[in-house]
Short mmCIF file of C-alpha atoms and ligand atoms in Angstrom, two decimals:
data_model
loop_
_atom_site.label_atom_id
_atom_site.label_comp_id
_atom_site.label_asym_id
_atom_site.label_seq_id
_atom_site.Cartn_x
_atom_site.Cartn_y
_atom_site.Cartn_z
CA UNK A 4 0.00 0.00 0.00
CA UNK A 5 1.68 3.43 -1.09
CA UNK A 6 1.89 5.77 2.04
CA UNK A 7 4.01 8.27 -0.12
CA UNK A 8 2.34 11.60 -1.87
CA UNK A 9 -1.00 9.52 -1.61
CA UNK A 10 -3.35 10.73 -4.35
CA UNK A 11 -7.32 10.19 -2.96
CA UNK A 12 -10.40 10.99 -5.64
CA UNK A 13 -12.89 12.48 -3.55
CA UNK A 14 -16.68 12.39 -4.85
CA UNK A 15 -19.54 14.26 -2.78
CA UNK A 16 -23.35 14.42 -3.86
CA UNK A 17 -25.22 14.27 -0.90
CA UNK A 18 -27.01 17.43 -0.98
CA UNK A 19 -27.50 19.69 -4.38
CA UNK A 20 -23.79 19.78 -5.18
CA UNK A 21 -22.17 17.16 -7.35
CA UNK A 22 -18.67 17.27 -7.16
CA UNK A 23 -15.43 15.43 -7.87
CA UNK A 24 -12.04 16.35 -6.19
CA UNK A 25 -8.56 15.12 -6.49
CA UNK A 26 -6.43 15.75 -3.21
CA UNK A 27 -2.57 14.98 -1.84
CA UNK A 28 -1.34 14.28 1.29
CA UNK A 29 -4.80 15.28 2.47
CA UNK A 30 -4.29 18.96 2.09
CA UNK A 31 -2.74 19.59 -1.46
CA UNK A 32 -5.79 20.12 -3.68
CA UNK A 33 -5.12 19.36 -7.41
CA UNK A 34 -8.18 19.83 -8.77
CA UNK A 35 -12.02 20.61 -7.83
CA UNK A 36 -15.11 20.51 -10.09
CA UNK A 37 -18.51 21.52 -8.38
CA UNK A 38 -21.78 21.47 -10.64
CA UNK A 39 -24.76 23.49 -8.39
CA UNK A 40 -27.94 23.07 -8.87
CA UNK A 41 -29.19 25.76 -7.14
CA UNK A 42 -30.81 26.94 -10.48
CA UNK A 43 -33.11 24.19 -9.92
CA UNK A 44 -33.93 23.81 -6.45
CA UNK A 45 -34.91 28.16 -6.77
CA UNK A 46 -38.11 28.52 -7.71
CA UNK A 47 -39.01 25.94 -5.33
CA UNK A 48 -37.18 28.00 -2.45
CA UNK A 49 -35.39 24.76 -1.49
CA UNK A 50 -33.62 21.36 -2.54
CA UNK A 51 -35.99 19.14 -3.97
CA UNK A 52 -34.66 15.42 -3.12
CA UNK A 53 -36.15 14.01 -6.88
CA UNK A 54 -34.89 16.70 -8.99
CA UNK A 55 -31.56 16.44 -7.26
CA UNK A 56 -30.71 12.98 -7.60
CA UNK A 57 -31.56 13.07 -11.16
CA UNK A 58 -29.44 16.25 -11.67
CA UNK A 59 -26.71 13.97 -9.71
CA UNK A 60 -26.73 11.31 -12.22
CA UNK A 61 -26.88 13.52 -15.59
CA UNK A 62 -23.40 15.20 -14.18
CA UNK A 63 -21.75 12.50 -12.25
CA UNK A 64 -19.33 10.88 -14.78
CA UNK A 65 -18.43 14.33 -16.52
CA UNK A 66 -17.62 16.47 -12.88
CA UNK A 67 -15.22 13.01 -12.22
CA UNK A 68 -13.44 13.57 -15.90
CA UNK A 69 -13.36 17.21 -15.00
CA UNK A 70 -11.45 16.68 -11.92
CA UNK A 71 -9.05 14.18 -12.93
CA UNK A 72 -8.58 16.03 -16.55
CA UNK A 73 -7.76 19.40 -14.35
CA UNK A 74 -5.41 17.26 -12.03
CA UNK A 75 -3.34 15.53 -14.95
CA UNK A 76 -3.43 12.59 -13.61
CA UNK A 77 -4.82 8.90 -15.11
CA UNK A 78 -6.88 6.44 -12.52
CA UNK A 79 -3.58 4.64 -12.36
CA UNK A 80 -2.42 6.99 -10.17
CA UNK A 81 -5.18 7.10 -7.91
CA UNK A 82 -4.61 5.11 -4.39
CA UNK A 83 -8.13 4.96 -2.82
CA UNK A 84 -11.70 6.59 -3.88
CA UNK A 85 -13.47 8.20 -1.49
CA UNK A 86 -17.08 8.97 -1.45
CA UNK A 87 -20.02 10.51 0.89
CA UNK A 88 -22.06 7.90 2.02
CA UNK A 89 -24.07 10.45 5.22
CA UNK A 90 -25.43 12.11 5.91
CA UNK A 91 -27.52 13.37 3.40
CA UNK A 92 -30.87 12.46 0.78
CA UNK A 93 -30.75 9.13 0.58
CA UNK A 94 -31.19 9.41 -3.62
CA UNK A 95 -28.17 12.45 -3.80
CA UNK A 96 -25.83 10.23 -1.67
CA UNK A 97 -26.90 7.04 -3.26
CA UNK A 98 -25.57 8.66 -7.14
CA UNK A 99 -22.08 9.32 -5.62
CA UNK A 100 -21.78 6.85 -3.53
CA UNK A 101 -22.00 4.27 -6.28
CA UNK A 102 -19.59 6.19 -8.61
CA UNK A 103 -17.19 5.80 -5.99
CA UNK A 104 -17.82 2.23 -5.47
CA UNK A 105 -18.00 1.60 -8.92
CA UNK A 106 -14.53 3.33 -9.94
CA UNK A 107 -12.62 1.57 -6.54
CA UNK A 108 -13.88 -1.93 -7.62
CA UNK A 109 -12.93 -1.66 -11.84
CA UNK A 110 -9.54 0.21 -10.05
CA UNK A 111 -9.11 -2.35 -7.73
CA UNK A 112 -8.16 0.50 -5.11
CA UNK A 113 -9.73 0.94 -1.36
CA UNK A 114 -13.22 2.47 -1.07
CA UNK A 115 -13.30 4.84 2.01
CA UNK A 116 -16.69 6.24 3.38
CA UNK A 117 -16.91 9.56 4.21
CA UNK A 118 -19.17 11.56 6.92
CA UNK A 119 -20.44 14.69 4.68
CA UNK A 120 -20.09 16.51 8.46
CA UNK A 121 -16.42 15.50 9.22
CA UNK A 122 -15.57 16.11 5.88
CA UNK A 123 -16.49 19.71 6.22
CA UNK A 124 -14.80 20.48 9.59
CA UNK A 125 -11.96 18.82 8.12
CA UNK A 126 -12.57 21.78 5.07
CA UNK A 127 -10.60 23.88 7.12
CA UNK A 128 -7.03 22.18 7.33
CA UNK A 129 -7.01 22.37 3.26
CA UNK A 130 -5.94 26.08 3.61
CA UNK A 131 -3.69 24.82 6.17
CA UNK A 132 0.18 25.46 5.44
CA UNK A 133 1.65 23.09 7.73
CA UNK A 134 1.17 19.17 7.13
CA UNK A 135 -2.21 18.16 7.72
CA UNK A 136 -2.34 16.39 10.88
CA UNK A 137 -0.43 19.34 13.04
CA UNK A 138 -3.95 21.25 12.69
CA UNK A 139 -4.59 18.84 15.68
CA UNK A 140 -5.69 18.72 18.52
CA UNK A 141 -8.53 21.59 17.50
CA UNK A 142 -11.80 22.85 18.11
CA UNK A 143 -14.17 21.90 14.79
CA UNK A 144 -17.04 24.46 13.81
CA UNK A 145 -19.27 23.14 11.38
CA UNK A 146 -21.76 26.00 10.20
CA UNK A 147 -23.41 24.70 7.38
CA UNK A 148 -27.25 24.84 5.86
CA UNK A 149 -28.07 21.16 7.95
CA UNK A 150 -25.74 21.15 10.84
CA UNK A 151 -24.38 23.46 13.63
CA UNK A 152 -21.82 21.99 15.36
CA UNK A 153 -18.85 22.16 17.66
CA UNK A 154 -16.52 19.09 17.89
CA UNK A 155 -13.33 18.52 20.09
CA UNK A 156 -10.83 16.78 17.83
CA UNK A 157 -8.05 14.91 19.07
CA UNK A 158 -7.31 13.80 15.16
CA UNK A 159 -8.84 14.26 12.37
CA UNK A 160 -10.55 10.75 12.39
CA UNK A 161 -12.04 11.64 16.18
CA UNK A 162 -14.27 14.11 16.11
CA UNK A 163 -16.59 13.95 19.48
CA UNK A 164 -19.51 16.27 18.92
CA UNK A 165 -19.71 18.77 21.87
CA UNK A 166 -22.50 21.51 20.52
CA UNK A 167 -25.01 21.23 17.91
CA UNK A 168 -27.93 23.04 17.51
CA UNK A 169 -31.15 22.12 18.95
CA UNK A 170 -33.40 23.20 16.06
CA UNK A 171 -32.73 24.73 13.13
CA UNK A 172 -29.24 25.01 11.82
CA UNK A 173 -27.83 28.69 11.28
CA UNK A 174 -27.58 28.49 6.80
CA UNK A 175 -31.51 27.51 7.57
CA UNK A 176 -31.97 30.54 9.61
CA UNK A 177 -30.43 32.76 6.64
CA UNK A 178 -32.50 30.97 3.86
CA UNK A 179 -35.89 31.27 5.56
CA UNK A 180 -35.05 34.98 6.51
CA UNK A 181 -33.93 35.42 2.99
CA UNK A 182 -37.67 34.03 2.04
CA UNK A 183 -39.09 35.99 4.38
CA UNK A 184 -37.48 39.40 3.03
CA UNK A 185 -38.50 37.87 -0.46
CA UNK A 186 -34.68 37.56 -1.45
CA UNK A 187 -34.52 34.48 -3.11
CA UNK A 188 -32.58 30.88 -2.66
CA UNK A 189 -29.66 30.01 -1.47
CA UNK A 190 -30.31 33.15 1.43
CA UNK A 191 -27.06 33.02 3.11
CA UNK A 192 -25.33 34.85 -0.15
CA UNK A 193 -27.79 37.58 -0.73
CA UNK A 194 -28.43 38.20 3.26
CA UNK A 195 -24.13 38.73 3.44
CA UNK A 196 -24.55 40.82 0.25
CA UNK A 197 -27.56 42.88 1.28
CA UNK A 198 -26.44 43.50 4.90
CA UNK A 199 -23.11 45.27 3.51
CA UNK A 200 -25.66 48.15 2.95
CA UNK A 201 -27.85 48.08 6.14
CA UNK A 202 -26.72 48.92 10.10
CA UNK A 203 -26.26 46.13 12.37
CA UNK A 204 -28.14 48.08 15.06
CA UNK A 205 -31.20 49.32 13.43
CA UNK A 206 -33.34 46.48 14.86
CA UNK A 207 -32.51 44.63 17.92
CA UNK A 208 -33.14 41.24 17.22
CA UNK A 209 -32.70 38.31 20.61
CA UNK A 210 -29.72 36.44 20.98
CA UNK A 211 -30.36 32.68 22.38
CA UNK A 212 -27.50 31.85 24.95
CA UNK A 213 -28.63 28.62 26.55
CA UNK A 214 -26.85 29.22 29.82
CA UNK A 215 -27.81 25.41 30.39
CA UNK A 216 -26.26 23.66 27.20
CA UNK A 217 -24.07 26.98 26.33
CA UNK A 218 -22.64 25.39 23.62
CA UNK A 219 -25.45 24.44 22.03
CA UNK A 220 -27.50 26.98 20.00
CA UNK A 221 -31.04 27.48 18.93
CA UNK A 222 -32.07 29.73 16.19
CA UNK A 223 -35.72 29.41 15.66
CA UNK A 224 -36.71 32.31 18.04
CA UNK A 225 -34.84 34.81 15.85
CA UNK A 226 -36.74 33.69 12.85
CA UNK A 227 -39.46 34.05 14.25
CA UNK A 228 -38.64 37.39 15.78
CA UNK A 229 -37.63 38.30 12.18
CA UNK A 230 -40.94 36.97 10.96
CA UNK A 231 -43.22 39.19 13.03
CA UNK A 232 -41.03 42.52 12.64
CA UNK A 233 -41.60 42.29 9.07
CA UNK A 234 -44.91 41.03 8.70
CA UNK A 235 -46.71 42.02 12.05
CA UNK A 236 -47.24 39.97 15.23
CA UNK A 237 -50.79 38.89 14.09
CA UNK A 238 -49.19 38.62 10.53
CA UNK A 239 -51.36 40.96 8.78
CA UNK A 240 -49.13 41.83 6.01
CA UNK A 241 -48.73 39.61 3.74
CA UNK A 242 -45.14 39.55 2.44
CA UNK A 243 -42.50 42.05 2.70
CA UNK A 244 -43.20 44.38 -0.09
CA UNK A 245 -44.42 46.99 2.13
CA UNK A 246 -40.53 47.22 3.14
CA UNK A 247 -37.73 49.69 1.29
CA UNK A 248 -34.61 48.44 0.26
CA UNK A 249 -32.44 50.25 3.12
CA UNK A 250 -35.20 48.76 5.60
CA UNK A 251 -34.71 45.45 4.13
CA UNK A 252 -30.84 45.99 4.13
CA UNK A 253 -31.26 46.75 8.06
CA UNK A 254 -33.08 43.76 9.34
CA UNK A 255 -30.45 41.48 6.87
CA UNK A 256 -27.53 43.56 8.80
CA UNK A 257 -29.07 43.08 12.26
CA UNK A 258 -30.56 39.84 11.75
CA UNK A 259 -26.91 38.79 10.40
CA UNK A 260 -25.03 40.41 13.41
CA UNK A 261 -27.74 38.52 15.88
CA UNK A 262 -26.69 35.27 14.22
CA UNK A 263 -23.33 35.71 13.93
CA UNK A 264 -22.61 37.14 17.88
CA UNK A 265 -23.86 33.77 18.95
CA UNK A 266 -22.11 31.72 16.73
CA UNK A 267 -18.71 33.70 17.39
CA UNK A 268 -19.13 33.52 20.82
CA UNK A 269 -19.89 29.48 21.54
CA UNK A 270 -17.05 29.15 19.23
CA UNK A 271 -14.55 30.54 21.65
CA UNK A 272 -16.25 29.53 24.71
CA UNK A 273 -15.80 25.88 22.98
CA UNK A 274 -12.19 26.91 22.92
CA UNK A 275 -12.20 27.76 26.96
CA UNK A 276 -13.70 24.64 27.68
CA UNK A 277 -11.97 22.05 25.72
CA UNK A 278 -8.67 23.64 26.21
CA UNK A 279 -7.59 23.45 22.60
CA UNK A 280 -6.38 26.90 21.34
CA UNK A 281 -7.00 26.35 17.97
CA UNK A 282 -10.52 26.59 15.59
CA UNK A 283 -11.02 25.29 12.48
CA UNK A 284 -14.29 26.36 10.86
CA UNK A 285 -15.95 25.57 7.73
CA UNK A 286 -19.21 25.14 6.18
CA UNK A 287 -21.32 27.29 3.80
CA UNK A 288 -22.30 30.00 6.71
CA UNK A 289 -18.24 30.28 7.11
CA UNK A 290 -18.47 32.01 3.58
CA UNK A 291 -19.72 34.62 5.01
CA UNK A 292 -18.12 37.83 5.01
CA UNK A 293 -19.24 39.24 8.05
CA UNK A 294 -18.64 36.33 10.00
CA UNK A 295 -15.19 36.06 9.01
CA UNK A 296 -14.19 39.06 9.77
CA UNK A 297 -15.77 38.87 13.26
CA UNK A 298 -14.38 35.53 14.04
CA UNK A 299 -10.94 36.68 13.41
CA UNK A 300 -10.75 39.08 15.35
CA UNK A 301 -12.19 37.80 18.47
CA UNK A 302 -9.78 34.55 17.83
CA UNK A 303 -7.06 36.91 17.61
CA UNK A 304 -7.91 38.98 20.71
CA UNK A 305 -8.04 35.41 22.35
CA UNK A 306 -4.70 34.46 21.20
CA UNK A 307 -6.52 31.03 19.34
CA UNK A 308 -5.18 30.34 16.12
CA UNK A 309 -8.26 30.33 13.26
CA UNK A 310 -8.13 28.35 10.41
CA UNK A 311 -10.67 28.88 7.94
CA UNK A 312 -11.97 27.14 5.22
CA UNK A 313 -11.47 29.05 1.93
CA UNK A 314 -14.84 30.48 0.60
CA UNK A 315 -14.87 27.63 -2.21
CA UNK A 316 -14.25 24.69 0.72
CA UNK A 317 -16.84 26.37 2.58
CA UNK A 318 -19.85 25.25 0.64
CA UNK A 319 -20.45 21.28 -0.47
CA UNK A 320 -17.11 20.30 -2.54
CA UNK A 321 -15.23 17.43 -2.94
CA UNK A 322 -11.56 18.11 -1.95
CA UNK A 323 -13.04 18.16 2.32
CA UNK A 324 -14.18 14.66 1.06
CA UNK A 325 -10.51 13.55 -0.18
CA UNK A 326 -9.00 15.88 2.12
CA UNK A 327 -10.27 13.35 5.03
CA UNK A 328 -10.40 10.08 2.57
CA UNK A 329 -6.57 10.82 3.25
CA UNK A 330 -6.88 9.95 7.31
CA UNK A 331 -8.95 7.22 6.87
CA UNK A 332 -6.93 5.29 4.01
CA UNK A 333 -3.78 6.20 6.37
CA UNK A 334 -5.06 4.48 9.34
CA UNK A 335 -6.39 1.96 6.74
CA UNK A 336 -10.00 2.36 7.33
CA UNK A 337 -11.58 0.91 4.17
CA UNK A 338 -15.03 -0.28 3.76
CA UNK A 339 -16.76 -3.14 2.39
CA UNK A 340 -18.00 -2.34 -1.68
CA UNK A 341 -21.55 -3.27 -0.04
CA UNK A 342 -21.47 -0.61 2.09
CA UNK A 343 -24.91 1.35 2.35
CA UNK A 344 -25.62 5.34 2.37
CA UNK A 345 -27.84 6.80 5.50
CA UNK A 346 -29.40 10.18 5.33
CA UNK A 347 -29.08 10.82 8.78
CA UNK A 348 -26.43 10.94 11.59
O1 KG4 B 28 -22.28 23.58 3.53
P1 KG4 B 28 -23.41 23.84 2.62
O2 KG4 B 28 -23.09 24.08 1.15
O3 KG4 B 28 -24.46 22.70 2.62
C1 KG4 B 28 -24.84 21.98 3.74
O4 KG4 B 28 -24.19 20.96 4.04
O5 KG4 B 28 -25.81 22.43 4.37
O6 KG4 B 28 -24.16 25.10 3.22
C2 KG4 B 28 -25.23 25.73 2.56
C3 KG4 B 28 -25.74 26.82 3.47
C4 KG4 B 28 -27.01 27.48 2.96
O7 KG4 B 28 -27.91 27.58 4.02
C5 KG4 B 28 -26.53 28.86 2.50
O8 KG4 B 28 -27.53 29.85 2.59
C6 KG4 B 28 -25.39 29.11 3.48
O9 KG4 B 28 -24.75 27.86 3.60
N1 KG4 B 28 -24.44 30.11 2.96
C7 KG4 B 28 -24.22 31.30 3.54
C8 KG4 B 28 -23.30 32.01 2.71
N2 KG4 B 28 -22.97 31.19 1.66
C9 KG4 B 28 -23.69 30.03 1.83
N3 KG4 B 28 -24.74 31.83 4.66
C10 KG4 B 28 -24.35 33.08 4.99
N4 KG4 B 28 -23.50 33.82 4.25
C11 KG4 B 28 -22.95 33.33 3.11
N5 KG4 B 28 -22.10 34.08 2.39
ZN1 ZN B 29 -22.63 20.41 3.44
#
């Protein structure tokens, strides 16, 4: 079994992203093709599980080609396919998946499963200068449009989950106050977009701290909260077209700044607690702008060292998938070519 310069071929379709990845060393990324389908999923102002596993299939083969055609490689170089097989809609995953299993068995190379989760808090270490596995021991923030979630990681194959959020997951919160502003899908782009031109302050929306699970987090209030501020407490107006653009810009910079105070904050107290100074954060929420910048510099102030995942590892992507297929084939966790997909954790 090569353990030199290992090549992995990563494959992820367990949402509405199909994508294909080619990875060294679990951090050097030589290629990434993504194919969203967000055009879609939009009209129906969220991912529609048929229309996505068909649009998995139609671009399954070609993303792979992409990938490896962008890397320069041929299969012959490839040690070990790695594929999502959770969490995620059982049809996406079920399209990748078998790509994955397909291509290890007529390769005759290891098939290694990948948790869609893990895979993004790993996101992180591929913007990572050092080798891979010194980004450990680390706090993991996962802030995606399904999951909020802290984990204490020893190594990048332990991941024990310490804070997740007890209802709906922060991306969520931005997509159904996007809807709710009448902004259109995926939310979490055009809220960080929108807010640039609103004040943070102008509405003061709650913050949900949990004192008795603090590092878990709940978001549903605020939407709500959001909800009624723009259409009334007995919700007599029917949409928000009663709204300006500055007043819609205000509640997407205050809502954002409500969201985004919480999140900062567990973060670091997750930090305190586990007593690892350093966070590695990733997901599609980490895209955003705001965020970012208000992460780092309470990390900073802290004296814990943040590593983010790049904007384009942030969202659903392939290289977090071989990025981690790296650990596993490493420690030589392979699985079985009847191994089955589960949509849920
Ligand atoms: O990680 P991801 O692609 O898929 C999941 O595994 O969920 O995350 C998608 C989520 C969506 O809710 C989207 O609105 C949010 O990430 N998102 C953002 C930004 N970019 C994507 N949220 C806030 N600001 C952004 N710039
Ligand atoms: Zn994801």
């Amino acid at each position: 079994m090569n353990k030199e310069h290992v090549v992995i071929l990563g494959i992820e379709s367990s949402c509405d992203e199909t994508s294909a990845a080619v990875v060294m060393d679990g951090r050097n990324v030589l290629s990434c093709a993504v194919a969203s389908q967000n055009e879609l999923h939009e009209k129906f102002k969220g991912v529609v599980p048929e229309i996505a596993s068909r649009a998995h299939l139609e671009k399954i083969n070609l993303i792979i080609e992409s990938a490896m055609a962008e890397a320069k490689i041929g299969f012959d170089r490839i040690d070990a396919v790695a594929a999502v097989n959770q969490p995620g809609l059982v049809g996406s995953l079920l399209i990748g998946f078998t790509a994955g299993k397909t291509l290890a068995w007529a390769l005759g190379k290891p098939l290694l499963a990948v948790h869609h989760v893990h895979a993004h808090a790993y996101g992180a270490v591929l913007n990572y200068e050092m080798e891979a596995r010194s980004a450990f021991p680390a706090v993991a923030f996962l802030v995606s449009g399904g999951h909020t979630s802290l984990f204490k990681c020893h190594d990048p194959l332990e991941m024990e989950l310490i804070g997740s959020t007890q209802d709906d997951a922060a991306g969520e919160a931005f997509d159904k106050v996007a809807c709710i502003l009448g902004l259109g899908y995926p939310g979490g782009p055009l809220i960080d977009k929108l807010a640039k031109e609103g004040d943070t302050k102008a509405v003061h929306f709650p913050r949900t701290w949990l004192k008795k699970a603090p590092l878990d987090f709940s978001f549903s209030g605020l939407k709500t909260a959001v909800l009624y501020h723009v259409r009334g407490r007995d919700l007599s107006r029917p949409d928000s077209s009663h709204l300006s653009r500055q007043e819609k810009a205000d509640i997407a910079a205050s809502f954002q700044a409500a969201v985004i105070e919480v999140l900062v904050e567990k973060a670091i107290l997750a930090c305190r607690e586990t007593g690892y100074n350093r966070l590695l954060v990733g997901g599609g929420v980490a895209a955003n702008s705001y965020f970012r910048r208000q992460i780092a510099e309470r990390s900073d102030r802290e004296g814990i060292e943040l590593i983010m995942a790049l904007p384009k590892h942030c969202t659903d992507n392939a290289a977090m998938v071989a990025g981690l297929g790296y650990h596993q084939y490493m420690a030589e966790r392979f699985s079985a070519l009847d191994a089955s997909v589960y949509s849920t954790l």
